[in-house]
XYZ file of N, CA and C in Angstrom:
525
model
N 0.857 -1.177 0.000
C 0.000 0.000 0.000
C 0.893 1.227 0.000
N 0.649 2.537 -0.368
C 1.322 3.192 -0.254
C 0.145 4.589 -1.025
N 0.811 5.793 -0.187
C 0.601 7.107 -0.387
C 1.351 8.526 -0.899
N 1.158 8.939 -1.399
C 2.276 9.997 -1.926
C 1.605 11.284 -1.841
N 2.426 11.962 -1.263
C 2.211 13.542 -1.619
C 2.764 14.273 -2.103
N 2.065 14.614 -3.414
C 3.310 14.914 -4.556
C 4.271 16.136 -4.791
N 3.676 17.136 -4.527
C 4.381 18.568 -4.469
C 5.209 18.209 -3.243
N 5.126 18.133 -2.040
C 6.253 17.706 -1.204
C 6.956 16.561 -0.929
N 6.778 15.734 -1.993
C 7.288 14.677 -2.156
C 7.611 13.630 -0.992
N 6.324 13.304 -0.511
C 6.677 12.649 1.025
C 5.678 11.420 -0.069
N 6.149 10.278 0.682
C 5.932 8.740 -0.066
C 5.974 7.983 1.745
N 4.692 7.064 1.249
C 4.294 6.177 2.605
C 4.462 4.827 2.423
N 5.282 3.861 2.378
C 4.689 2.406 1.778
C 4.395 1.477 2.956
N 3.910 0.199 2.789
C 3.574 -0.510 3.549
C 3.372 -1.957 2.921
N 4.093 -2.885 3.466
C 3.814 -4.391 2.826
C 2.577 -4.800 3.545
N 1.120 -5.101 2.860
C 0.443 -6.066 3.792
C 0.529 -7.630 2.628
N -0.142 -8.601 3.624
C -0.186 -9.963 3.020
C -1.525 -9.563 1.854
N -2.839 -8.852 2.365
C -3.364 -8.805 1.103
C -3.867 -7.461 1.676
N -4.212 -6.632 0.322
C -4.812 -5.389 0.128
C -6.482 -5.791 0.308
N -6.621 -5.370 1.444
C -8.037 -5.103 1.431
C -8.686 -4.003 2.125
N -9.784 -4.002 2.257
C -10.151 -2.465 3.125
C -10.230 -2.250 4.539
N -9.556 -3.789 4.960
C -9.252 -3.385 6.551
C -8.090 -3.004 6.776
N -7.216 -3.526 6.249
C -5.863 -2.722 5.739
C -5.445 -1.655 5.316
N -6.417 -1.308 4.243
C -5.954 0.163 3.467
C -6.396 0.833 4.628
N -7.536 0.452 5.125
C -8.273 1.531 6.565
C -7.382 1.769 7.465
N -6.530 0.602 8.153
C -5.703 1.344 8.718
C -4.359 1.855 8.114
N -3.499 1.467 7.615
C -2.733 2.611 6.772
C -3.233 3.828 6.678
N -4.082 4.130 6.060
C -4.768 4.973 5.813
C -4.884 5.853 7.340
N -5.152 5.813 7.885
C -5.242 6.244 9.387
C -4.234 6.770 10.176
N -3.352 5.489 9.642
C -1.582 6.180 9.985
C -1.327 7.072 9.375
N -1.158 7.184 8.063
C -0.976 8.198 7.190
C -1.684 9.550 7.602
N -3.157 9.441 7.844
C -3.506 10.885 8.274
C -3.052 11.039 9.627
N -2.814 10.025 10.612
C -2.312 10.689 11.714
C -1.127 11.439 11.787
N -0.286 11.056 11.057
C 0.756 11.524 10.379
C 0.952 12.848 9.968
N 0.213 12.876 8.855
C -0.032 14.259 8.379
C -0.676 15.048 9.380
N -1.870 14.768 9.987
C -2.006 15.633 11.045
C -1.426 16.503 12.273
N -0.272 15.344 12.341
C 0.921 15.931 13.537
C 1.832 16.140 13.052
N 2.181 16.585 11.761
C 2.791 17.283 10.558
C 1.995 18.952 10.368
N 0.564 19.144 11.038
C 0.370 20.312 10.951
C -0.564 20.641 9.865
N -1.036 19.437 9.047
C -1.808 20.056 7.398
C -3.137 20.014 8.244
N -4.356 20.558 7.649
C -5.385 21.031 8.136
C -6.346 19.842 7.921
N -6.163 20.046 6.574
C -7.010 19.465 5.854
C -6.124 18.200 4.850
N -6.574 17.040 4.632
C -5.706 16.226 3.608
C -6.814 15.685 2.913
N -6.283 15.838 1.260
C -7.001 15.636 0.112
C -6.444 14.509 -0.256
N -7.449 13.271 -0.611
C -7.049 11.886 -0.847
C -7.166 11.795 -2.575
N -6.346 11.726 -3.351
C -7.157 11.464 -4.806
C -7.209 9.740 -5.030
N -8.095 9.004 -5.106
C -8.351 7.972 -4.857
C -9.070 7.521 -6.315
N -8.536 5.997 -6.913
C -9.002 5.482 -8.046
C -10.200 4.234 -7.445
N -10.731 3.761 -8.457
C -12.413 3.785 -7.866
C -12.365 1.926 -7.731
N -10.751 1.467 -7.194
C -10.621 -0.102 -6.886
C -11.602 0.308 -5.521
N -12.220 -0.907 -5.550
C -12.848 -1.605 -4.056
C -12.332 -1.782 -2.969
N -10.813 -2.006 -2.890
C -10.290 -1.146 -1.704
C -9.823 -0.497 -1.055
N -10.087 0.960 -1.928
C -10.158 1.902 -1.520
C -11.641 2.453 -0.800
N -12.819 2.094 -2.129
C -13.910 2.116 -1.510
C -14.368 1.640 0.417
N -14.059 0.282 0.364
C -13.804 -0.646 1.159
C -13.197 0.249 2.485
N -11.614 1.090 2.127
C -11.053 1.267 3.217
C -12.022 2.884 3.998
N -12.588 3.410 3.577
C -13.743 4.539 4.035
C -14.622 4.189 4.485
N -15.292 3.127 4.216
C -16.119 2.439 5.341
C -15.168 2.175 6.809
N -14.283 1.671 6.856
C -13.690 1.310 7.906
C -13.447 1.637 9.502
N -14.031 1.470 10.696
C -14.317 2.035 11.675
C -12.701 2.923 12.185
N -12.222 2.529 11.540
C -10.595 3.158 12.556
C -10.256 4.650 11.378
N -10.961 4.305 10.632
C -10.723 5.864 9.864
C -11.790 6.917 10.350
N -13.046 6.761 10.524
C -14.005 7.580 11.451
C -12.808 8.402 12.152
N -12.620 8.418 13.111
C -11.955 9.635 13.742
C -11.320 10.618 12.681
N -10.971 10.547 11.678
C -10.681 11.275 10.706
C -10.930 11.803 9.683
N -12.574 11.110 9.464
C -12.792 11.539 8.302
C -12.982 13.237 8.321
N -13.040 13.646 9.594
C -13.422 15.646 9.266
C -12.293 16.239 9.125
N -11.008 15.508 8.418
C -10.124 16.070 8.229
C -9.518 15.689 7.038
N -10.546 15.034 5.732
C -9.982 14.546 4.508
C -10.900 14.435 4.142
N -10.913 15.202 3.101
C -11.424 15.348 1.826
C -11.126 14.290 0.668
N -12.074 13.565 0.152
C -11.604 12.596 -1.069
C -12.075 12.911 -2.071
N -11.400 12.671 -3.424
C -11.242 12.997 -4.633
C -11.363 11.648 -5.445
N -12.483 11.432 -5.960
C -12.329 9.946 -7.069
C -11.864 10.560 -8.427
N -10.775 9.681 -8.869
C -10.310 9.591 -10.500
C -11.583 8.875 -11.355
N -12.139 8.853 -12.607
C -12.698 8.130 -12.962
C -12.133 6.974 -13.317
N -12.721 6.199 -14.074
C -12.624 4.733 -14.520
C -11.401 5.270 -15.642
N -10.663 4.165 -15.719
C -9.896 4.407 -16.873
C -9.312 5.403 -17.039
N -8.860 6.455 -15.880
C -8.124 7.676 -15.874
C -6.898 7.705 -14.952
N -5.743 6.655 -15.311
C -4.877 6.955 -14.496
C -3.984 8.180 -14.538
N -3.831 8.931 -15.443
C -2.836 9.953 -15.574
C -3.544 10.679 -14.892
N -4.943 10.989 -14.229
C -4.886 11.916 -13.379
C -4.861 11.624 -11.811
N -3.949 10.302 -11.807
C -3.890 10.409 -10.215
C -2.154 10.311 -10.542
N -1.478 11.264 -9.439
C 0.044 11.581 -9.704
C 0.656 10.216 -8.920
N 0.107 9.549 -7.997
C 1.028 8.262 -7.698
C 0.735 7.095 -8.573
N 0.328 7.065 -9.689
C 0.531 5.979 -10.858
C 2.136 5.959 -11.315
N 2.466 7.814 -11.724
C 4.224 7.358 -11.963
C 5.108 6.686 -10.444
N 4.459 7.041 -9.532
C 5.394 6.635 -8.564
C 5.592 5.028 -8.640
N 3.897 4.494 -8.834
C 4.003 3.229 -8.620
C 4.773 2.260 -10.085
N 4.764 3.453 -11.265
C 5.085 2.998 -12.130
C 7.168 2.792 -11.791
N 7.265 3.740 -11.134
C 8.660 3.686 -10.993
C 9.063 2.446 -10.015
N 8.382 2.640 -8.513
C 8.402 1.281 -8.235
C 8.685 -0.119 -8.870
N 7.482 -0.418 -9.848
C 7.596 -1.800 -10.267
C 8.882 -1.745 -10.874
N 9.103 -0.890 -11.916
C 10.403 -0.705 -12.374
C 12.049 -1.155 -11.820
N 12.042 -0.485 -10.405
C 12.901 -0.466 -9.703
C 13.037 -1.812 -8.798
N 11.701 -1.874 -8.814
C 11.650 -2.889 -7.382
C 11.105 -4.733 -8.268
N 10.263 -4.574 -8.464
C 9.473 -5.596 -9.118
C 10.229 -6.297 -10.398
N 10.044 -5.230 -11.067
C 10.206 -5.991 -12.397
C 11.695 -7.062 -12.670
N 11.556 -7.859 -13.152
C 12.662 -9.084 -13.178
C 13.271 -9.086 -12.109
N 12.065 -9.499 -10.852
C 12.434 -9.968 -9.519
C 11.956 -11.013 -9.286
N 12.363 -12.200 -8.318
C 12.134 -13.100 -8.305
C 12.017 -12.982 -6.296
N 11.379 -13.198 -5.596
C 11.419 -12.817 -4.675
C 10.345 -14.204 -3.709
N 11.352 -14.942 -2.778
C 11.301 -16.329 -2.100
C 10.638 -15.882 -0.621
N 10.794 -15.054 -0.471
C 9.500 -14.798 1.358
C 9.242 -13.519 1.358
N 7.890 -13.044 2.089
C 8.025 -12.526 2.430
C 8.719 -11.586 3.346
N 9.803 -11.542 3.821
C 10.939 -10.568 4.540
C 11.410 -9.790 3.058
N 11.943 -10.596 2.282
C 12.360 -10.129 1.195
C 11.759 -9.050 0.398
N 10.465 -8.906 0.130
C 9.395 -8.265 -0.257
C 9.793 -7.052 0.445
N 9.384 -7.027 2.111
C 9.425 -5.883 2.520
C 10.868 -5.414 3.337
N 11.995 -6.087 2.370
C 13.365 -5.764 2.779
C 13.655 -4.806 1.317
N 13.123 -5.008 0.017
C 13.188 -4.507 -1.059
C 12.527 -3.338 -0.438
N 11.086 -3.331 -0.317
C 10.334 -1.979 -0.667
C 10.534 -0.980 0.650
N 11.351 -0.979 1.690
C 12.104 -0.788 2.411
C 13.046 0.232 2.056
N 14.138 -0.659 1.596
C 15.132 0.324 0.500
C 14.813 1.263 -0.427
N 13.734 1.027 -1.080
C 13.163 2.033 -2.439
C 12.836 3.054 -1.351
N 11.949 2.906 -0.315
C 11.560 3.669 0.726
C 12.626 4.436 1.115
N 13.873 4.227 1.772
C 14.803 5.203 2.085
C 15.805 6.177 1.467
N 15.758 5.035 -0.148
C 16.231 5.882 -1.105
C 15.218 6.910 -1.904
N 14.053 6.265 -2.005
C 13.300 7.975 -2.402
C 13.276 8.887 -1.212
N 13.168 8.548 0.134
C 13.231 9.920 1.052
C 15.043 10.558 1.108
N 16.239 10.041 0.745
C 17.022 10.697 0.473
C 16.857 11.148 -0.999
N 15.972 11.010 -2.009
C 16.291 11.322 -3.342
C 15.069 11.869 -3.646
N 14.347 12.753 -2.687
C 12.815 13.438 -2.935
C 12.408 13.371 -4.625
N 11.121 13.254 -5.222
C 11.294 14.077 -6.240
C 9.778 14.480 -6.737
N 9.799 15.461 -6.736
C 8.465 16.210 -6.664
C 7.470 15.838 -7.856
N 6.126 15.710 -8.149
C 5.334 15.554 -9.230
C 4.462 16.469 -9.723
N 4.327 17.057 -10.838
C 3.748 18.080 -10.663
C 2.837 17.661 -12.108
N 1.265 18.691 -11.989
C 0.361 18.431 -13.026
C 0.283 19.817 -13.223
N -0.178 20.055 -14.576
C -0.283 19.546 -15.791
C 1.502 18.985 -16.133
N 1.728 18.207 -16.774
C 3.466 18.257 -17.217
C 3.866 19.358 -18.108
N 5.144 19.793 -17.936
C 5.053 20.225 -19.286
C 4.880 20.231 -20.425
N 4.656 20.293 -21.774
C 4.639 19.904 -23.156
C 5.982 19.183 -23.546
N 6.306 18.054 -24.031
C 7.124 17.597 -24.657
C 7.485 18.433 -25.694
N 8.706 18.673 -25.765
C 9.172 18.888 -27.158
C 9.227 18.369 -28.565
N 8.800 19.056 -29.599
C 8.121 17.988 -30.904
C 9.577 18.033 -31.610
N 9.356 17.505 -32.261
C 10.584 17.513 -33.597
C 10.396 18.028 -34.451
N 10.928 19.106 -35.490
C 10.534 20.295 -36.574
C 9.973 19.138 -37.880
N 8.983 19.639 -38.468
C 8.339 18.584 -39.122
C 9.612 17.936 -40.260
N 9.645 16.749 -40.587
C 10.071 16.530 -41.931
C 9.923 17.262 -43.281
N 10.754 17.703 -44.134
C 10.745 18.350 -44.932
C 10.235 16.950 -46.271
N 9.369 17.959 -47.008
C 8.718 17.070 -48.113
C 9.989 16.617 -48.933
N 9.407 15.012 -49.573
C 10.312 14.903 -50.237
C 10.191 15.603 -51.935
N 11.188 15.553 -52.585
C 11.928 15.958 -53.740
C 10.358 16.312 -54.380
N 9.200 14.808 -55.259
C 8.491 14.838 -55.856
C 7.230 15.773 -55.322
N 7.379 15.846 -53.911
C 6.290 16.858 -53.586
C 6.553 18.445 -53.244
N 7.904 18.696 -54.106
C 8.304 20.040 -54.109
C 8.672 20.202 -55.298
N 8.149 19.478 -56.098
C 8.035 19.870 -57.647
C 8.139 21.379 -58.564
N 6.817 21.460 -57.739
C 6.288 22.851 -57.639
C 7.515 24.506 -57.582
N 8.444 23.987 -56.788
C 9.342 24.839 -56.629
C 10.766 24.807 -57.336
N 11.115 24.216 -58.678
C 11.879 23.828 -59.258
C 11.483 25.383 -60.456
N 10.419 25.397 -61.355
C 10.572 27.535 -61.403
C 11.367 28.418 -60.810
N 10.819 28.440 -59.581
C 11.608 29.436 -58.507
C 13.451 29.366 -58.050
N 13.418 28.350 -58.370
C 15.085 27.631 -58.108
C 15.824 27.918 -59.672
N 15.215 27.672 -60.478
C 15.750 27.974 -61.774
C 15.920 28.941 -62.176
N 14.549 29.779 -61.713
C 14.923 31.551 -61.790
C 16.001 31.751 -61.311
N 15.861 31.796 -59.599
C 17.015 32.156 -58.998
C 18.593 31.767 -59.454
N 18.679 30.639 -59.589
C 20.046 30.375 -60.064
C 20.389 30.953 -61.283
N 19.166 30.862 -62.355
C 19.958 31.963 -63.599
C 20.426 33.561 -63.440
N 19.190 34.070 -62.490
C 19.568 35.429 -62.183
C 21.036 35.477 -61.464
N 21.374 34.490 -60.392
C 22.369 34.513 -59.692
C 23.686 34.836 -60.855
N 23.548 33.838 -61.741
C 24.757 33.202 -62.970
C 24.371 34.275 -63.788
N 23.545 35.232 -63.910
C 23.700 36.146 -64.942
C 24.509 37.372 -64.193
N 24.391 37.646 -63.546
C 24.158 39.247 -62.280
C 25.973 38.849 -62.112
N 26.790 37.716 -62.288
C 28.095 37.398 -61.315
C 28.797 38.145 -63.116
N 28.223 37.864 -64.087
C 28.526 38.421 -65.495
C 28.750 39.779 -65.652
N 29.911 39.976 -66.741
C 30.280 41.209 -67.028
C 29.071 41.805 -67.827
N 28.726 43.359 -67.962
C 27.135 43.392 -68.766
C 27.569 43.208 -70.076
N 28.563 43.061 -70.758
C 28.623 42.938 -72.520
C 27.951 40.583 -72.416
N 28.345 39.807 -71.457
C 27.786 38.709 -71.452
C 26.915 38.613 -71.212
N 26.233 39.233 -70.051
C 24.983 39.549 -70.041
C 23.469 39.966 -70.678
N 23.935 40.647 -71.613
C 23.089 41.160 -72.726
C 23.148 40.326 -73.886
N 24.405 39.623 -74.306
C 24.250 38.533 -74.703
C 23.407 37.510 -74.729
N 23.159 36.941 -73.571
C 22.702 35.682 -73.295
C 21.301 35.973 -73.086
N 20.840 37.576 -72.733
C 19.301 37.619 -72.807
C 18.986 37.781 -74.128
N 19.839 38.172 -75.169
C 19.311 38.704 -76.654
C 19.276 37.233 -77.108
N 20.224 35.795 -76.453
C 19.785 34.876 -77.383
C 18.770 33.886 -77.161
């Protein structure tokens, strides 16, 4: 399980055996107690619309808190607007992917480490992103600049006439 707060880049994780909403409920609980004796007023949850998350708001151990969090549902099929998808995307990356992993200790000896190395290596998330940079379009090829083979011919004769003394010059327009 895990929580992120993205502009200040504070990250929460937690190994349970299974994600469900008695679990997320309490995490969840820690986390705002947390933040609360951290001083924030108010904490805004942006939450995607899995069941246990649903699940963990019902949960009696979050009551004491709910007058101090505000929740936010993503719709269906909208992960880019919740900002801990890249986190978790970096995770699997880092942690998961082409891992092979024999007990649990191991599990939460890995996500542990990712844990202490993102709180020495903060890194903030911010929405909207910026715009990627495009690449200047491709220039047409040869047959679809046809069109401009006149203009090139002008120019180069005027060029090759104008570099001429005027007795060659007058020449070559009289013939």
């Amino acid at each position: 399980l895990g929580a992120l707060a993205p502009r200040e880049a504070h990250l929460e994780l937690e190994c349970t055996l299974k994600a469900d909403g008695a679990a997320m409920g309490q995490f969840l609980a820690k986390v705002v107690a947390q933040l609360r004796a951290a001083g924030w007023q108010l904490i805004h949850l942006v939450m995607d619309n899995a069941s246990v998350n649903t699940a963990a708001l019902k949960e009696a151990v979050l009551s004491p808190w709910l007058g101090f969090v505000q929740v936010h549902w993503t719709p269906p099929h909208a992960s880019w607007l919740n900002l801990a998808e890249p986190m978790w995307s970096a995770f699997h990356r880092a942690v998961l992917q082409n891992s092979e992993f024999r007990t649990e200790e191991a599990v939460i000896a890995v996500t542990q480490l990712y844990l202490d190395y993102w709180r020495a290596h903060p890194r903030a998330y911010h929405w909207p992103r910026p715009p990627r940079k495009k690449r200047p379009p491709a220039r047409l090829p040869v047959w679809k600049r046809l069109h401009t083979i006149p203009i090139i011919c002008r120019t180069l004769n005027y060029r090759r006439t104008t570099s001429m003394p005027p007795s060659v010059r007058s020449a070559i327009w009289l013939t």
